[in-house]
Coordinates of C-alpha atoms (C1' of nucleotides) and ligand atoms in Angstrom, one line a residue:
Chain A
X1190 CA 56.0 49.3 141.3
X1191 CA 54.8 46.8 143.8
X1192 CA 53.2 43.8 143.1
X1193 CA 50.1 41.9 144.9
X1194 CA 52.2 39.2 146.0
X1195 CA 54.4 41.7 147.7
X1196 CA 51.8 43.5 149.2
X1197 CA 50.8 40.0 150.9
X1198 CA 53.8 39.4 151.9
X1199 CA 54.9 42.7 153.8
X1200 CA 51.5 42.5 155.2
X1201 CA 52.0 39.5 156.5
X1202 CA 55.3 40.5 157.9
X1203 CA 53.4 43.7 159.4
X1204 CA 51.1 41.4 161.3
X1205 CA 53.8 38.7 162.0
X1206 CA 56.1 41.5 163.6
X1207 CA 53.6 42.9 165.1
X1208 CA 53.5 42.3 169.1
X1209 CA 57.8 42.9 169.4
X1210 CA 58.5 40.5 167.2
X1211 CA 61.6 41.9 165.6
X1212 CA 62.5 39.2 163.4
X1213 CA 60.1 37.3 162.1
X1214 CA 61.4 33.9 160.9
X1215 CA 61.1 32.5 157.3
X1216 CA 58.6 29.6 158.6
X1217 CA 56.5 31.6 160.6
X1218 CA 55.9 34.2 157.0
X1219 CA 55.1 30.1 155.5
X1220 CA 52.4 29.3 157.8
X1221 CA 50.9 32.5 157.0
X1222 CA 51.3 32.8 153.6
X1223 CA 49.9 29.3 153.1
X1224 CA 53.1 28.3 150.9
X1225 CA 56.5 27.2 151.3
X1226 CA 59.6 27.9 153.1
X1227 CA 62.1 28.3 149.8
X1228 CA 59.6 30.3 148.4
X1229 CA 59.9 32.6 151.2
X1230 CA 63.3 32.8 150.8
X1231 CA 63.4 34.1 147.5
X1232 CA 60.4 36.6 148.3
X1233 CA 62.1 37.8 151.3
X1234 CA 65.2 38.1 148.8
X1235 CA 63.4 40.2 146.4
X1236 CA 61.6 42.6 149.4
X1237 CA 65.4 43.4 150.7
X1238 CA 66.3 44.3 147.0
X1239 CA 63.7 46.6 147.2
X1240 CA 64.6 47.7 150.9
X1241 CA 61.1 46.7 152.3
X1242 CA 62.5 44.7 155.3
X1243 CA 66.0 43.9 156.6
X1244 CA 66.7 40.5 155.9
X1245 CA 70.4 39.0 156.9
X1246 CA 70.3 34.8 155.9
X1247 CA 68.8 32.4 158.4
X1248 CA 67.8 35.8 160.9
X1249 CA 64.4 36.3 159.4
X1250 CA 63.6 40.0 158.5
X1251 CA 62.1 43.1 159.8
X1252 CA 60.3 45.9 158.2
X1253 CA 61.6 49.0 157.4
X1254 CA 60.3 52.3 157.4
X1255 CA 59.4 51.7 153.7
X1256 CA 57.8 48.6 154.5
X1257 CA 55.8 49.6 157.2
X1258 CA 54.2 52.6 155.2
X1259 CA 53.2 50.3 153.0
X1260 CA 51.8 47.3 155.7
X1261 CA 50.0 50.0 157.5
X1262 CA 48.4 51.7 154.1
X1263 CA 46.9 48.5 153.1
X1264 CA 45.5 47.5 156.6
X1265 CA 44.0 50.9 156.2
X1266 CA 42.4 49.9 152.6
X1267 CA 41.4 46.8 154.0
X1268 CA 39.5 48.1 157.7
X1269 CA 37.8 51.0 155.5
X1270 CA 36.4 48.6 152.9
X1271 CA 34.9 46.3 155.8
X1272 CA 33.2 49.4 157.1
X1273 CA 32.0 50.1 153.7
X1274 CA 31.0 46.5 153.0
X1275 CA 29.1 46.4 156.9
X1276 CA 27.6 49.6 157.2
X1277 CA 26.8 50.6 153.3
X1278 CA 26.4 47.2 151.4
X1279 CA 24.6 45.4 154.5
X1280 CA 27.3 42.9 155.1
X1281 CA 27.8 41.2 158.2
X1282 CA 31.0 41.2 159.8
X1283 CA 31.7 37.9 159.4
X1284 CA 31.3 38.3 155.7
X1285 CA 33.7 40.8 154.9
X1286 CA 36.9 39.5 155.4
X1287 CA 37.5 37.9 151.9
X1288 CA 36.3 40.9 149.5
X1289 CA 38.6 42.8 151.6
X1290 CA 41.2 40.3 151.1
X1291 CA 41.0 41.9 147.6
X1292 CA 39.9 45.1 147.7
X1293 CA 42.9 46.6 149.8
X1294 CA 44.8 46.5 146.9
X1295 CA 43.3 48.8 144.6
X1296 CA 45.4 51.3 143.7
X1297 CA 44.2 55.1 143.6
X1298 CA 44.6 57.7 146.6
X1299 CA 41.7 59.6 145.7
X1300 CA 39.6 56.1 146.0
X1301 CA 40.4 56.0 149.8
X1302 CA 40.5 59.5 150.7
X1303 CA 37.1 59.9 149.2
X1304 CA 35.8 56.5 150.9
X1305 CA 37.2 57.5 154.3
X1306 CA 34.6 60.7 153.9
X1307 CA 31.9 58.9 152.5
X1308 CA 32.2 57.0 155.3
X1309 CA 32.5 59.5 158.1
X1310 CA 35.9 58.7 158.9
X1311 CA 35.6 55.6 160.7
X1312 CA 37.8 55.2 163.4
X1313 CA 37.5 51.6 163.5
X1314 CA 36.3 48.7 161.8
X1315 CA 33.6 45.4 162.3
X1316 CA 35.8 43.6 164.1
X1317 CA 37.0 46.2 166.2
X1318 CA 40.4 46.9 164.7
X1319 CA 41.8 50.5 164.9
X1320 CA 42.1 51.9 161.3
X1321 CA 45.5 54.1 160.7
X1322 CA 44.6 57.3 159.8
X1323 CA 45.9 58.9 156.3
X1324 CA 49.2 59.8 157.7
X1325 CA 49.6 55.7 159.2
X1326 CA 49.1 56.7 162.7
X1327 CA 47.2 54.4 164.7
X1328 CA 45.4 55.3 167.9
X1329 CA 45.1 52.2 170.4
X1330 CA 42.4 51.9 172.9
X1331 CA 43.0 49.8 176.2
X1332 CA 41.0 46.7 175.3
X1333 CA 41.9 43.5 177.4
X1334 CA 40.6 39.9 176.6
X1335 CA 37.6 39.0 178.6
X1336 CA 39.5 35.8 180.0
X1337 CA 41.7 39.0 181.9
X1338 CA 39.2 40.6 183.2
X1339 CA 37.9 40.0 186.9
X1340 CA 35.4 38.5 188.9
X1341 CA 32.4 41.8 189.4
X1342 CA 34.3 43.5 186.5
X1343 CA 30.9 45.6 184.3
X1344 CA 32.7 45.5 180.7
X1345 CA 31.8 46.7 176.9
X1346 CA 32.7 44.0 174.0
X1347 CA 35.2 46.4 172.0
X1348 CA 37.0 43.5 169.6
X1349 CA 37.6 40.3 168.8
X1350 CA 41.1 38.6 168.4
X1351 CA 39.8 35.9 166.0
X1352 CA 38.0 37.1 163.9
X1353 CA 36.6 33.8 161.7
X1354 CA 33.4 33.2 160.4
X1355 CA 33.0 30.5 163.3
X1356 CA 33.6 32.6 165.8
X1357 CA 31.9 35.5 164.8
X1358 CA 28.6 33.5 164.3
X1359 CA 28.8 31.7 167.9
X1360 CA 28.7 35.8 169.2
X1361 CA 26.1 36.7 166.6
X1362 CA 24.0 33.7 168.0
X1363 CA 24.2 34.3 171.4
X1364 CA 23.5 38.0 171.1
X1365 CA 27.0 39.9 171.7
X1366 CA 28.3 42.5 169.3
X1367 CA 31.1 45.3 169.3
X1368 CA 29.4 47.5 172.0
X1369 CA 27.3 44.7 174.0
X1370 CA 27.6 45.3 177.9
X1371 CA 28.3 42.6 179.9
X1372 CA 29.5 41.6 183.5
X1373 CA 31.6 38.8 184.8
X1374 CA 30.0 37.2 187.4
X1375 CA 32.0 33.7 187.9
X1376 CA 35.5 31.7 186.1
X1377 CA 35.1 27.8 186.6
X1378 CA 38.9 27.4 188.6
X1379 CA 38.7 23.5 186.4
X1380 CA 37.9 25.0 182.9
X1381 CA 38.4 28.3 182.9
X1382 CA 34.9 29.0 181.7
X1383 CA 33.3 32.2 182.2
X1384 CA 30.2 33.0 183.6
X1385 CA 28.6 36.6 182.2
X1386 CA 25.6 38.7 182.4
X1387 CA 24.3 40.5 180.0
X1388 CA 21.2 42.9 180.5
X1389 CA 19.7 40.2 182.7
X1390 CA 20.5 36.8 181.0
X1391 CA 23.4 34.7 182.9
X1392 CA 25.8 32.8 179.7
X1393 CA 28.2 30.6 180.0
X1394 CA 31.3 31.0 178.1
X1395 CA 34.8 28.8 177.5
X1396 CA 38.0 29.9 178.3
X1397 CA 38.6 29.8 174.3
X1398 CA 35.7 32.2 173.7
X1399 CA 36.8 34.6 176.4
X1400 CA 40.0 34.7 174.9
X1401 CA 39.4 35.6 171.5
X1402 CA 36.8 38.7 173.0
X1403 CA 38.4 41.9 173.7
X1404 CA 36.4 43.8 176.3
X1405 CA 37.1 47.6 178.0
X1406 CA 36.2 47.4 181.8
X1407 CA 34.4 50.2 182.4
Chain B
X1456 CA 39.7 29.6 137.7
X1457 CA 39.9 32.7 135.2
X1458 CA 42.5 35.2 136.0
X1459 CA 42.8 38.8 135.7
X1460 CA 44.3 38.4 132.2
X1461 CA 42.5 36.1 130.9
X1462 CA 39.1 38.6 131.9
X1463 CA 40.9 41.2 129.9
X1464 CA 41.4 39.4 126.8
X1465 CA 38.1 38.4 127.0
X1466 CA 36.9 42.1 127.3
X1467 CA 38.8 43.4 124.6
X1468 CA 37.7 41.1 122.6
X1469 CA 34.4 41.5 123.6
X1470 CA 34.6 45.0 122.4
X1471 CA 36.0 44.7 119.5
X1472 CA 33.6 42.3 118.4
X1473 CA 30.6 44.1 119.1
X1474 CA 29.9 45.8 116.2
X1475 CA 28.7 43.1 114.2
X1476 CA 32.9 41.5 113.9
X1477 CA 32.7 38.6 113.9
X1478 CA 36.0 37.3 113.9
X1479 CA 38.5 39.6 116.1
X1480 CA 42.1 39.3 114.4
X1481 CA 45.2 38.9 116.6
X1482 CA 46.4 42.3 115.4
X1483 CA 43.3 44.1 116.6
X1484 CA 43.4 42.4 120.4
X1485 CA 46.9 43.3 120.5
X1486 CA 46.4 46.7 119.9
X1487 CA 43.9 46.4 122.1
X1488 CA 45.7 45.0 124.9
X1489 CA 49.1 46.9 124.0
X1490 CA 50.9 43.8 123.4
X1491 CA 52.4 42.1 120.8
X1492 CA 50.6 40.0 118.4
X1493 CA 52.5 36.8 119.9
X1494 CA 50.9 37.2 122.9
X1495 CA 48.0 37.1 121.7
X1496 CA 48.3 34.3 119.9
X1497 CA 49.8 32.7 122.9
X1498 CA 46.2 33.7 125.2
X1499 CA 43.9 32.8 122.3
X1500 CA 44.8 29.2 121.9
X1501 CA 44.4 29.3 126.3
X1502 CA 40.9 30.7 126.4
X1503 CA 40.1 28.4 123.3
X1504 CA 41.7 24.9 125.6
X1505 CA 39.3 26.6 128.6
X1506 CA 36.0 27.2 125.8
X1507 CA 35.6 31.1 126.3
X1508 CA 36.6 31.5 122.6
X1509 CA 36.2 30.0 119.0
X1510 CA 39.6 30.0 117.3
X1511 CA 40.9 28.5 114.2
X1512 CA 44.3 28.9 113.2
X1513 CA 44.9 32.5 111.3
X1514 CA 41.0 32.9 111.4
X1515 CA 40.9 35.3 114.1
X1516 CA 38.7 34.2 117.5
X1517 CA 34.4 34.9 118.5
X1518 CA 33.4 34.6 122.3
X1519 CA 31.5 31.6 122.6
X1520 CA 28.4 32.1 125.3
X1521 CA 30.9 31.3 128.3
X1522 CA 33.0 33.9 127.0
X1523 CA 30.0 36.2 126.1
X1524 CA 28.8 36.0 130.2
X1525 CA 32.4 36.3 131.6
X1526 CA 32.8 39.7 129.3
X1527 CA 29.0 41.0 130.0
X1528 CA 29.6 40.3 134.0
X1529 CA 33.1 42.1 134.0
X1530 CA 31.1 45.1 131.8
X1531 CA 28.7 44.8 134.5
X1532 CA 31.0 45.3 137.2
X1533 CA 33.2 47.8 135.5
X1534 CA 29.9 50.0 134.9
X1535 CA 28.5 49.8 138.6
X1536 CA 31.5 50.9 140.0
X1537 CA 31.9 53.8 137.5
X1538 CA 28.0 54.9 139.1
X1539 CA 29.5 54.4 142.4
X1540 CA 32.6 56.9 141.9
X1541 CA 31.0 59.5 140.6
X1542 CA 27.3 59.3 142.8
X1543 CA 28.5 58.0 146.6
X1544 CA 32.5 59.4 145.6
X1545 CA 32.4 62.1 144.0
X1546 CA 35.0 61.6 141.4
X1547 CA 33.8 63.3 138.0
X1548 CA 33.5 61.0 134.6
X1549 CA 36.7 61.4 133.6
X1550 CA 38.3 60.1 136.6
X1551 CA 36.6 56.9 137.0
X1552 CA 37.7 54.6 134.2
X1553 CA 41.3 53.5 135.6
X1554 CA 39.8 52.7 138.4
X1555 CA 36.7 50.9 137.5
X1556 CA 39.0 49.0 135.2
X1557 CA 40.7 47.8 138.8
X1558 CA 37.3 47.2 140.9
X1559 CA 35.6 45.3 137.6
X1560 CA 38.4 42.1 138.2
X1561 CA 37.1 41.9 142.3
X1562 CA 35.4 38.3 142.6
X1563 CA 32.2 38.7 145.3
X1564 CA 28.5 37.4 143.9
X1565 CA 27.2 39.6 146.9
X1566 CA 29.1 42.5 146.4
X1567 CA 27.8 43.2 143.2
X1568 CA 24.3 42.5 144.0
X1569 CA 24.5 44.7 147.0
X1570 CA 26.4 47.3 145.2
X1571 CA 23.5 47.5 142.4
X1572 CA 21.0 47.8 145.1
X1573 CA 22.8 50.1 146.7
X1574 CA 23.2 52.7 143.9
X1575 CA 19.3 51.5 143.2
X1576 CA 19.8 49.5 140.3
X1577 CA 21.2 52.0 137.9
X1578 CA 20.5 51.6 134.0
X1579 CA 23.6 53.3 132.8
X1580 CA 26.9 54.8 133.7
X1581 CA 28.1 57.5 134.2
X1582 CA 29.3 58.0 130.1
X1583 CA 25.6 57.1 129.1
X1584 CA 26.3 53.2 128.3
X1585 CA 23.9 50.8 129.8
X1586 CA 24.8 48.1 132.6
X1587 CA 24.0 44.8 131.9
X1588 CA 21.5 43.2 134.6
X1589 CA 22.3 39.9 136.4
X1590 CA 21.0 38.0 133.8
X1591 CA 23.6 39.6 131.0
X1592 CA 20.6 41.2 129.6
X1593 CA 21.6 45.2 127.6
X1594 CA 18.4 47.3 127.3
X1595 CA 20.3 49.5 124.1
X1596 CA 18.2 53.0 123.6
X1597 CA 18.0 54.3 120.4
X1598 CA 20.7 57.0 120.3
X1599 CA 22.6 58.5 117.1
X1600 CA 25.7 60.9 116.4
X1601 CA 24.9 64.3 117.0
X1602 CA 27.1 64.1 113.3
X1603 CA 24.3 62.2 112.3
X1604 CA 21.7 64.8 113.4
X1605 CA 19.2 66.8 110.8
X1606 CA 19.2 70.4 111.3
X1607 CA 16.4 71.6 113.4
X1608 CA 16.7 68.6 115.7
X1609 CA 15.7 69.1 119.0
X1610 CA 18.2 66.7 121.0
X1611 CA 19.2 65.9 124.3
X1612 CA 22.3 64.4 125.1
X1613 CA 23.0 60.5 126.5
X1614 CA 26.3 59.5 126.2
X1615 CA 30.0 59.7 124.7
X1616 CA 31.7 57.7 122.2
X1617 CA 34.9 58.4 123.5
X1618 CA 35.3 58.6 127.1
X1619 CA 39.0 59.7 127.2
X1620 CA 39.5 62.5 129.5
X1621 CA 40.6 65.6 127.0
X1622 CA 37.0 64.8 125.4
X1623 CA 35.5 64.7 129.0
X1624 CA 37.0 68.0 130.0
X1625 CA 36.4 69.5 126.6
X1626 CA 32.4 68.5 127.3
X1627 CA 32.6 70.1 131.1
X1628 CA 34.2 73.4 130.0
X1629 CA 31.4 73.4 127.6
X1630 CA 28.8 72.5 129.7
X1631 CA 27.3 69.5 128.3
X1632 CA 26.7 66.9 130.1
X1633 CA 24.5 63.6 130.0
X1634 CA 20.9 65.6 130.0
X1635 CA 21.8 68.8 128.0
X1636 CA 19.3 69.8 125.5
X1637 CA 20.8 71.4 122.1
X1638 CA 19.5 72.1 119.1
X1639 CA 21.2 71.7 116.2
X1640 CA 21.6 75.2 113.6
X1641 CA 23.8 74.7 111.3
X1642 CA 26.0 72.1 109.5
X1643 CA 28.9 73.9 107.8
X1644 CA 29.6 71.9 104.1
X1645 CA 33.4 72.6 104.5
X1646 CA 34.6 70.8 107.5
X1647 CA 31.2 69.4 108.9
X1648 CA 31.4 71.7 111.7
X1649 CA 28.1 72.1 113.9
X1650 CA 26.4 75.1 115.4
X1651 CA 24.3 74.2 118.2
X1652 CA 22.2 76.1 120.4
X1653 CA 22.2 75.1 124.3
X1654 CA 19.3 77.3 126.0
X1655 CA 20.0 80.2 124.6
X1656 CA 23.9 80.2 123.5
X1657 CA 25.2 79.5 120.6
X1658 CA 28.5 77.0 120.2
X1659 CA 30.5 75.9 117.2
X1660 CA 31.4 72.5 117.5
X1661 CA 34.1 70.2 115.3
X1662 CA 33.5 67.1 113.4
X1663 CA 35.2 65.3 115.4
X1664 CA 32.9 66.4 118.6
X1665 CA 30.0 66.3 116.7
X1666 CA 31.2 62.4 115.8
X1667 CA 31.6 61.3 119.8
X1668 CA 28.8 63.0 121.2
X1669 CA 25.6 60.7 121.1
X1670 CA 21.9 62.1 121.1
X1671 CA 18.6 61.4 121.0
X1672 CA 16.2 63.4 119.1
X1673 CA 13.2 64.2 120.7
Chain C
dA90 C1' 49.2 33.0 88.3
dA91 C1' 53.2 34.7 90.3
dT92 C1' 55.1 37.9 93.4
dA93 C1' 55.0 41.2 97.1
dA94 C1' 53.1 42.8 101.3
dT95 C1' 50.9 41.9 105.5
dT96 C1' 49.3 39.1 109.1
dT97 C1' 49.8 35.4 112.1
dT98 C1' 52.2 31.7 114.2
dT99 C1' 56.2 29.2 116.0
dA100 C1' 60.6 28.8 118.4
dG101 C1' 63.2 30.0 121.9
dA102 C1' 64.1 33.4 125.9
dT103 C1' 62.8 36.1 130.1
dT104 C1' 60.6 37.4 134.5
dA105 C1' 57.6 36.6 138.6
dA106 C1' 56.1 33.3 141.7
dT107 C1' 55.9 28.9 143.0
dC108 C1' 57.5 24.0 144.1
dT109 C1' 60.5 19.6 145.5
dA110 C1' 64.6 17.6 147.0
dA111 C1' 69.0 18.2 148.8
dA112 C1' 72.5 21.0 151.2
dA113 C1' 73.9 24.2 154.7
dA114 C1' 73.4 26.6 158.9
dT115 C1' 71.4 27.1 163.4
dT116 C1' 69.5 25.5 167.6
dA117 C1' 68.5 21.8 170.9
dT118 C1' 69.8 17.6 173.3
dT119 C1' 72.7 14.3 174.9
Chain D
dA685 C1' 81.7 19.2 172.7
dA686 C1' 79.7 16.1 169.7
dT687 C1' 75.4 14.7 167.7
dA688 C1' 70.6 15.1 166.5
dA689 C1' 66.8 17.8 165.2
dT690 C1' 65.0 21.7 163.1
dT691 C1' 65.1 25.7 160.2
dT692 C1' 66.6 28.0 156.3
dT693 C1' 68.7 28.3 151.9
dT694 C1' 70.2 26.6 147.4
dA695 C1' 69.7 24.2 143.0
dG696 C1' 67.0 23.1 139.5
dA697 C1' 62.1 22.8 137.6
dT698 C1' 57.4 24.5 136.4
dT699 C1' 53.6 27.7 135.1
dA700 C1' 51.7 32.1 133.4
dA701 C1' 52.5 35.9 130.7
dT702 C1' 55.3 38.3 128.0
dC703 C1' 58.9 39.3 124.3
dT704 C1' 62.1 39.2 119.7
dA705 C1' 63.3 37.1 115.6
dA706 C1' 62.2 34.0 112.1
dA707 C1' 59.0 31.0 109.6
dA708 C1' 54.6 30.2 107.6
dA709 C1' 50.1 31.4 105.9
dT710 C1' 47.0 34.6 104.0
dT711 C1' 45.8 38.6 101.4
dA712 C1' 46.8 42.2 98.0
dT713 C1' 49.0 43.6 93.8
dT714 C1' 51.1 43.2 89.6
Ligands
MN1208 MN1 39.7 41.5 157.7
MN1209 MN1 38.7 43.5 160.3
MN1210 MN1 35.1 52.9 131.8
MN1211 MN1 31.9 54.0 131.2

DNA sequence: AATAATTTTTAGATTAATCTAAAAATTATT
DNA sequence: AATAATTTTTAGATTAATCTAAAAATTATT
């Protein structure tokens, strides 16, 4: 039996360990977690107890196979229940992230297997975000931050790295979603701001914007 | 703040009350709950500090109207998401309640109102009980015991006492469901055992059928 | 009305999750 | 290599929810 606590926490650890990150430090799980270092310590305790992650004292831990099963089935719950939310309960997407918050841990196989058909088994969700199939497998598509991309480069938005309510509203206002063609026609060498077109409008974007957008060069 | 046990205690005691009881006892919440009388005692004098109950000392404990709407809304909640499973998921009606007793604790205004419009404002579940609307409000249709029949009734069925699964299954394999007309033959003076007619076969039910199945007499 | 039976409460413990303050270990800097 | 700074752990408390055993109150029975 897992708790919700413990759920949060090896999902945090998922995401934490994410980008080679191997051991991902007592602190860092903190920050995260919104809550304090000892009380990491005697969560990250209790998860090696229950062989969750590999955790040796002051070397942060690691997920283990067990873990990760777990991390990846509740980013699963959570990316199918924003499509739900988005596409069935007219949400928008920078709505969704909070119910999610606690609807990825409802309990019941047949809930999500029967979701994922209702909902046409969605490869991926609002924001973007890949969602692991039943068996935890993860297809990744070549996406690259819009601050990477070149000078002349035509691109699709396919993601966004941030994915808060501030951020989401800024694209919703200025008319660029999850499939929105754009081209980059100039980067300010002083700022790093981004000049774009999209359809036939010329926007001008900062370097902070273009690097929470993931965009596929086409 | 209202946690998820606190809901509960305030749902079984809800129930329990309903029936014109006006004082639950701390025996019945506990077997309720599955917990020991203690406990109870414990949560009682809590929701009576945060005003969702009325409690004196060995008197037993009524909602008061905060506890009233906090029960209603989870009953709400715990109804539409029983519609859901069984219309958009498929799941059959004896499947639903362990996990509509999960879902009904998920905080989200929105959700719920988008969820009822979603499933186009549903009067009643999938067991024949009525959802409560926003406002708390229970539109009760006049239904009685298909025990509590005449002979010669013409009925048609709306909904279960019990909604455990044996009874559920016992129902499918006999097909009646929520809709069925019957008519009812015979009332054997013995063991109050009921021949009904459903189109045009004939079934022999028990008392203790006969004493969970409601009807309305048309 | 007294006694017995039942119900409810109290007292004291336990487990999960958290915290603060201090100690210990690790890493960075001189 | 020694010292300083930072990170992590430990020790001891706290809160929510639960439990067992015993005490207190209520209800039922003689
Ligand atoms: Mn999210
Ligand atoms: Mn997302
Ligand atoms: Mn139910
Ligand atoms: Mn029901």
């Amino acid at each position: 039996m897992i708790t919700l606590t413990e759920e949060n926490y090896i999902k945090a650890i998922y995401h934490l360990g994410k980008y080679g990150v191997n051991n991902v430090s007592t602190n860092a799980i903190a920050k995260e977690m919104e809550t304090k270092a000892s009380s990491v310590t005697d969560m990250v305790k209790k998860l090696s107890e229950k062989s969750y992650v590999d955790y040796k004292k002051y070397q942060g831990v690691t997920l283990t196979g067990k873990g990760k099963e777990v991390a990846v089935n509740i980013v699963r719950k959570h990316r199918l229940w924003e499509v739900f939310l988005v596409e069935k309960l007219n949400f928008s997407w920078d709505e969704v992230h909070e119910v999610a918050e606690q609807l990825e841990h409802i309990k019941s196989k047949k809930l999500i297997s029967q979701l994922d058909a209702f909902l046409e088994f969605p490869t991926h969700d609002p924001h973007g975000d890949p969602i692991p199939d039943k068996t935890g497998k993860i297809k990744k598509i070549d996406k690259i931050l819009l601050s990477e991309a070149k000078i002349g480069d035509d691109c699709i938005c396919v993601g966004v790295q941030d994915s808060s309510s501030d951020f989401l509203k800024y694209l919703d206002k200025n008319n660029i979603a999850l499939g929105t063609e754009l081209k980059v026609c100039h980067r300010e060498p002083f700022d790093n701001s981004v000049t774009i077109r999209i359809k036939t409008k010329e926007l001008i974007i900062s370097n902070m914007i273009a690097n929470n957008l993931f965009v596929k060069v086409s």
